Short mmCIF file of C-alpha atoms and ligand atoms in Angstrom, two decimals:
data_model
loop_
_atom_site.label_atom_id
_atom_site.label_comp_id
_atom_site.label_asym_id
_atom_site.label_seq_id
_atom_site.Cartn_x
_atom_site.Cartn_y
_atom_site.Cartn_z
CA MET A 27 -204.68 90.27 -88.14
CA LYS A 28 -203.53 91.56 -84.87
CA LEU A 29 -200.31 90.63 -83.20
CA THR A 30 -199.59 91.56 -79.63
CA VAL A 31 -196.21 91.01 -77.91
CA ILE A 32 -197.01 89.08 -74.69
CA GLY A 33 -193.31 87.65 -73.82
CA TYR A 34 -189.94 88.51 -75.74
CA TRP A 35 -187.21 87.67 -73.63
CA GLY A 36 -184.85 84.83 -74.30
CA ALA A 37 -183.78 82.16 -71.79
CA TYR A 38 -185.93 83.41 -68.82
CA PRO A 39 -188.01 86.28 -68.03
CA GLU A 40 -186.94 89.50 -66.28
CA ALA A 41 -189.25 90.52 -63.43
CA ASP A 42 -192.81 90.74 -64.27
CA GLU A 43 -192.26 90.03 -68.04
CA ALA A 44 -192.42 86.92 -69.95
CA THR A 45 -190.42 84.68 -72.55
CA SER A 46 -191.45 84.14 -76.31
CA CYS A 47 -195.09 84.55 -76.49
CA PHE A 48 -197.28 86.38 -79.05
CA LEU A 49 -201.27 86.79 -79.18
CA LEU A 50 -202.65 86.63 -82.96
CA GLU A 51 -206.30 87.71 -82.93
CA GLU A 52 -208.65 87.95 -86.22
CA GLY A 53 -212.43 88.15 -85.49
CA ASN A 54 -213.14 85.33 -82.64
CA THR A 55 -210.14 83.25 -83.31
CA ASN A 56 -207.16 83.90 -80.79
CA ILE A 57 -203.99 81.99 -81.15
CA LEU A 58 -200.59 81.97 -79.45
CA LEU A 59 -197.48 81.37 -81.10
CA ASP A 60 -195.35 80.00 -78.35
CA CYS A 61 -196.32 80.10 -74.50
CA GLY A 62 -193.08 80.83 -72.60
CA SER A 63 -192.46 81.42 -69.15
CA GLY A 64 -194.42 84.07 -67.57
CA ALA A 65 -196.89 84.24 -70.20
CA VAL A 66 -199.96 82.79 -68.94
CA SER A 67 -199.76 85.64 -66.09
CA LYS A 68 -198.94 88.46 -68.78
CA LEU A 69 -201.67 87.06 -71.24
CA GLN A 70 -204.73 87.89 -69.12
CA ASN A 71 -203.93 91.71 -69.29
CA TYR A 72 -205.27 91.16 -72.99
CA LYS A 73 -207.25 88.44 -73.38
CA SER A 74 -209.23 85.91 -71.11
CA LEU A 75 -207.55 82.12 -71.13
CA LYS A 76 -210.76 80.68 -72.19
CA ASP A 77 -210.77 82.51 -75.28
CA ILE A 78 -207.66 81.42 -76.53
CA ASN A 79 -208.63 78.61 -79.35
CA GLY A 80 -205.03 77.04 -79.77
CA VAL A 81 -201.13 77.33 -79.23
CA ILE A 82 -198.69 76.66 -81.83
CA LEU A 83 -195.23 75.70 -80.16
CA SER A 84 -192.17 76.15 -82.30
CA HIS A 85 -189.94 74.03 -79.87
CA TYR A 86 -189.96 72.33 -76.76
CA HIS A 87 -187.20 74.85 -74.93
CA HIS A 88 -188.73 76.26 -71.84
CA ASP A 89 -188.42 79.86 -73.06
CA HIS A 90 -191.27 78.90 -75.65
CA ALA A 91 -193.16 76.19 -73.69
CA ALA A 92 -192.73 76.61 -70.00
CA ASP A 93 -196.19 77.97 -69.63
CA LEU A 94 -198.31 75.44 -71.66
CA GLY A 95 -198.92 73.53 -68.90
CA GLY A 96 -200.50 76.31 -66.95
CA LEU A 97 -202.74 77.33 -69.69
CA THR A 98 -203.63 73.60 -69.93
CA TYR A 99 -204.70 73.43 -66.44
CA SER A 100 -206.65 76.87 -66.85
CA ARG A 101 -208.66 74.98 -69.52
CA VAL A 102 -209.45 71.90 -67.29
CA VAL A 103 -210.74 74.76 -64.69
CA ASP A 104 -212.77 76.71 -67.12
CA ILE A 105 -214.10 73.54 -68.93
CA ASN A 106 -215.35 72.56 -65.35
CA LEU A 107 -216.71 75.93 -64.46
CA LYS A 108 -218.60 75.63 -67.69
CA LYS A 109 -217.02 78.85 -69.00
CA THR A 110 -216.34 77.39 -71.98
CA ASP A 111 -216.89 73.97 -73.72
CA GLN A 112 -213.91 74.46 -76.02
CA PRO A 113 -210.84 72.13 -75.90
CA LEU A 114 -207.67 73.83 -76.15
CA ASN A 115 -205.98 73.17 -79.51
CA ILE A 116 -202.31 72.60 -79.26
CA PHE A 117 -200.42 72.12 -82.38
CA ALA A 118 -196.67 70.85 -82.24
CA HIS A 119 -193.87 69.14 -84.16
CA GLU A 120 -193.03 65.42 -83.50
CA LYS A 121 -189.31 65.30 -84.03
CA ASP A 122 -189.35 64.80 -80.30
CA ARG A 123 -191.63 62.16 -79.29
CA ASN A 124 -191.20 62.28 -75.70
CA GLU A 125 -191.90 65.92 -75.36
CA PHE A 126 -194.78 65.39 -77.96
CA ASN A 127 -196.26 62.73 -75.96
CA LYS A 128 -196.31 64.95 -72.75
CA LEU A 129 -198.57 67.30 -74.34
CA GLY A 130 -202.17 68.17 -73.57
CA LYS A 131 -204.68 66.65 -71.19
CA PRO A 132 -207.56 65.23 -72.88
CA PRO A 133 -210.27 66.06 -73.51
CA TYR A 134 -209.60 69.47 -72.51
CA THR A 135 -206.96 69.51 -75.05
CA ASN A 136 -206.58 68.52 -78.68
CA VAL A 137 -202.91 68.00 -79.61
CA GLN A 138 -202.11 67.95 -83.53
CA PRO A 139 -198.90 67.35 -84.97
CA TYR A 140 -197.30 69.44 -87.85
CA ASN A 141 -194.19 69.05 -89.80
CA GLY A 142 -192.40 70.99 -92.29
CA GLY A 143 -194.88 70.31 -95.36
CA SER A 144 -198.03 71.15 -93.00
CA LYS A 145 -200.36 73.57 -94.29
CA VAL A 146 -202.35 74.16 -90.58
CA GLU A 147 -205.48 76.03 -91.00
CA ILE A 148 -207.22 77.82 -87.63
CA GLY A 149 -210.00 79.92 -88.36
CA PRO A 150 -209.21 82.30 -90.70
CA PHE A 151 -205.44 81.62 -90.23
CA THR A 152 -203.06 79.39 -92.41
CA PHE A 153 -199.85 78.48 -91.02
CA GLN A 154 -197.04 77.04 -92.86
CA PHE A 155 -193.59 75.55 -91.26
CA GLN A 156 -189.67 75.42 -92.03
CA GLN A 157 -187.38 73.80 -89.65
CA THR A 158 -184.75 76.22 -88.39
CA LYS A 159 -181.06 75.52 -87.48
CA HIS A 160 -181.24 75.36 -83.70
CA SER A 161 -179.81 73.28 -81.06
CA ALA A 162 -183.30 71.40 -80.80
CA PRO A 163 -185.94 70.78 -83.74
CA CYS A 164 -187.43 74.06 -84.35
CA TYR A 165 -189.82 75.33 -86.61
CA ALA A 166 -190.38 78.82 -88.08
CA MET A 167 -193.66 80.05 -89.01
CA ARG A 168 -195.32 81.88 -92.02
CA ILE A 169 -198.80 82.99 -91.27
CA ARG A 170 -201.57 84.48 -93.45
CA SER A 171 -205.19 85.06 -92.69
CA GLU A 172 -208.07 85.11 -94.93
CA LYS A 173 -209.49 88.40 -93.91
CA SER A 174 -206.15 90.39 -94.13
CA ALA A 175 -203.56 91.08 -96.41
CA GLY A 176 -200.60 91.08 -94.54
CA THR A 177 -197.88 88.25 -94.02
CA LEU A 178 -196.69 87.51 -90.84
CA VAL A 179 -193.19 85.48 -90.22
CA TYR A 180 -192.00 84.12 -86.95
CA THR A 181 -188.28 82.74 -87.11
CA ALA A 182 -188.86 81.15 -83.70
CA ASP A 183 -184.97 80.15 -82.50
CA THR A 184 -182.58 80.06 -85.36
CA SER A 185 -178.91 80.90 -86.27
CA TYR A 186 -178.48 82.50 -89.16
CA ASP A 187 -179.81 80.44 -92.25
CA GLU A 188 -179.79 81.17 -95.95
CA ASN A 189 -182.69 78.47 -96.48
CA LEU A 190 -185.05 81.19 -94.14
CA ILE A 191 -184.68 83.72 -96.95
CA PRO A 192 -187.34 82.16 -99.24
CA PHE A 193 -189.41 81.47 -96.40
CA CYS A 194 -189.69 85.00 -95.18
CA ARG A 195 -189.85 86.59 -98.42
CA ASP A 196 -191.96 89.75 -98.76
CA ALA A 197 -193.34 89.50 -94.81
CA ASP A 198 -195.04 92.35 -93.83
CA LEU A 199 -193.90 91.85 -90.36
CA LEU A 200 -190.95 89.42 -89.37
CA ILE A 201 -190.55 88.83 -85.86
CA ALA A 202 -186.87 87.63 -85.53
CA GLU A 203 -185.04 86.27 -82.85
CA THR A 204 -182.29 88.69 -81.96
CA SER A 205 -180.31 86.86 -79.15
CA PHE A 206 -176.75 88.51 -79.36
CA TYR A 207 -175.13 91.74 -80.68
CA ALA A 208 -173.17 92.24 -84.03
CA ASP A 209 -169.62 91.21 -82.87
CA GLN A 210 -170.67 88.14 -80.96
CA ASP A 211 -170.86 84.54 -81.83
CA ALA A 212 -174.51 83.61 -82.00
CA ALA A 213 -174.20 80.57 -84.52
CA SER A 214 -172.37 78.43 -81.68
CA PHE A 215 -175.80 79.02 -79.64
CA GLY A 216 -178.19 78.17 -82.38
CA HIS A 217 -179.23 82.13 -82.37
CA MET A 218 -178.86 85.46 -84.46
CA THR A 219 -177.17 88.61 -83.91
CA SER A 220 -178.71 92.04 -85.00
CA SER A 221 -176.82 92.30 -88.11
CA GLU A 222 -177.50 88.38 -89.03
CA VAL A 223 -181.21 89.49 -88.32
CA ALA A 224 -180.81 92.98 -90.59
CA ARG A 225 -179.19 90.57 -93.46
CA LEU A 226 -182.33 88.13 -93.11
CA ALA A 227 -184.81 91.06 -93.28
CA ALA A 228 -183.07 92.45 -96.20
CA SER A 229 -182.43 89.73 -98.38
CA SER A 230 -185.89 88.26 -98.17
CA GLY A 231 -187.42 92.04 -98.68
CA SER A 232 -189.41 92.01 -95.32
CA LYS A 233 -191.14 95.28 -94.98
CA SER A 234 -190.72 95.45 -91.10
CA VAL A 235 -188.85 93.82 -88.16
CA LEU A 236 -189.56 93.13 -84.79
CA LEU A 237 -186.44 92.09 -82.79
CA SER A 238 -187.63 89.60 -80.00
CA HIS A 239 -186.15 87.03 -77.90
CA LEU A 240 -183.82 89.68 -76.39
CA PRO A 241 -180.55 89.28 -74.22
CA HIS A 242 -180.25 89.80 -70.59
CA PHE A 243 -176.96 91.87 -71.11
CA GLY A 244 -176.10 94.95 -73.13
CA ASN A 245 -178.27 97.84 -74.32
CA HIS A 246 -181.09 96.74 -76.27
CA ARG A 247 -180.61 100.36 -78.37
CA GLN A 248 -177.29 98.96 -79.53
CA LEU A 249 -179.36 95.99 -81.06
CA LEU A 250 -181.57 98.21 -82.78
CA GLU A 251 -178.64 100.20 -84.04
CA GLU A 252 -176.95 97.62 -85.38
CA ALA A 253 -180.05 96.37 -87.13
CA GLU A 254 -180.75 99.61 -88.89
CA ALA A 255 -177.29 99.47 -90.00
CA GLY A 256 -178.12 96.60 -92.21
CA PHE A 257 -181.86 96.99 -93.30
CA ASN A 258 -183.71 100.37 -94.38
CA GLY A 259 -187.14 99.08 -93.19
CA ASP A 260 -189.31 99.93 -90.05
CA ILE A 261 -187.50 98.02 -87.18
CA GLN A 262 -188.57 97.73 -83.64
CA ILE A 263 -187.57 96.19 -80.27
CA ALA A 264 -190.45 94.14 -78.68
CA LYS A 265 -192.05 95.43 -75.62
CA THR A 266 -194.99 93.95 -73.61
CA GLY A 267 -198.07 94.76 -74.86
CA ALA A 268 -197.13 96.42 -78.31
CA ASN A 269 -199.19 95.32 -81.06
CA PHE A 270 -199.35 95.27 -85.03
CA ASN A 271 -202.23 95.34 -87.45
CA LEU A 272 -201.58 93.37 -90.52
ZN1 LIG B 109 -184.86 77.48 -78.32
ZN1 LIG B 110 -185.31 80.53 -77.00
#
C-alpha cells in the first residue's frame, strides 16, 4: 500500500496547504483518511476526485472533515457527467448522531457507521478502530492490506493514552499527531507533544513515525529533535506529497 500526505496541519491550513488528509492506495482502491480543509484542492495534484472510493473520518472537527462537503459535491457532478457511476463511500462514527446524520447526499454517497469493535473492509484494506482521548469522540485507525506486508496506524487526534500502545503495536508506519513541543501542556487540549509521540512509538515497537497535525508556532525541526531524543526508529516530519510504501 502507498500512503501520500495530502494535508498535515492542525487547526487550519497555511497558505496553499491543507489540514489532515492522507491518500491510501492499493491497486484500484483509493481511500482518504480524513478530509480536512484544503484537502480537495491539494488532492487533485495526486488523484482524480472521481477515483476516490471512500473516506474514513476519524472525527468531526473541521481540520479533519471540512472538505468532505466539497468532495461529496464533486461526486454529484462526476456522476451526473457520467465520469463515474460509483457513489462515494463515507465511514464515520455515530457517537455524535447530529454530525453523522448530516453526512452524505444519497444516491451519490453511501454512508456507513463504524465503532470501536468494527472491522471495515474496503477493497484490499482492513480498518480497525480504537477511540482516543480527545475533546470530541475520535478514533485511531489500524490499517492492513491483503496485498502488502506492512501495518499502518493513524492516531488521529489524541492526548497521550497508554491504551493506544497495544493498538499501535509493531506498526511499520505510525502517523502520529504532534501538536505541541516537549515542554508544553498538550493533554489539556486533547493532543500530544513530540516527546509523548516518541514514548508512544518506542513503547509500541513502531518501526517508523510520521509527525503530523503540526502546530502553527515554533520551529518544526525542534519537534523532530525532541521526538528523536526518545525514539530510535526513523522519524519524518509530514510534508505535502511525501509518500510511503508499506
Ligand atoms: Zn480534533
Ligand atoms: Zn485536529
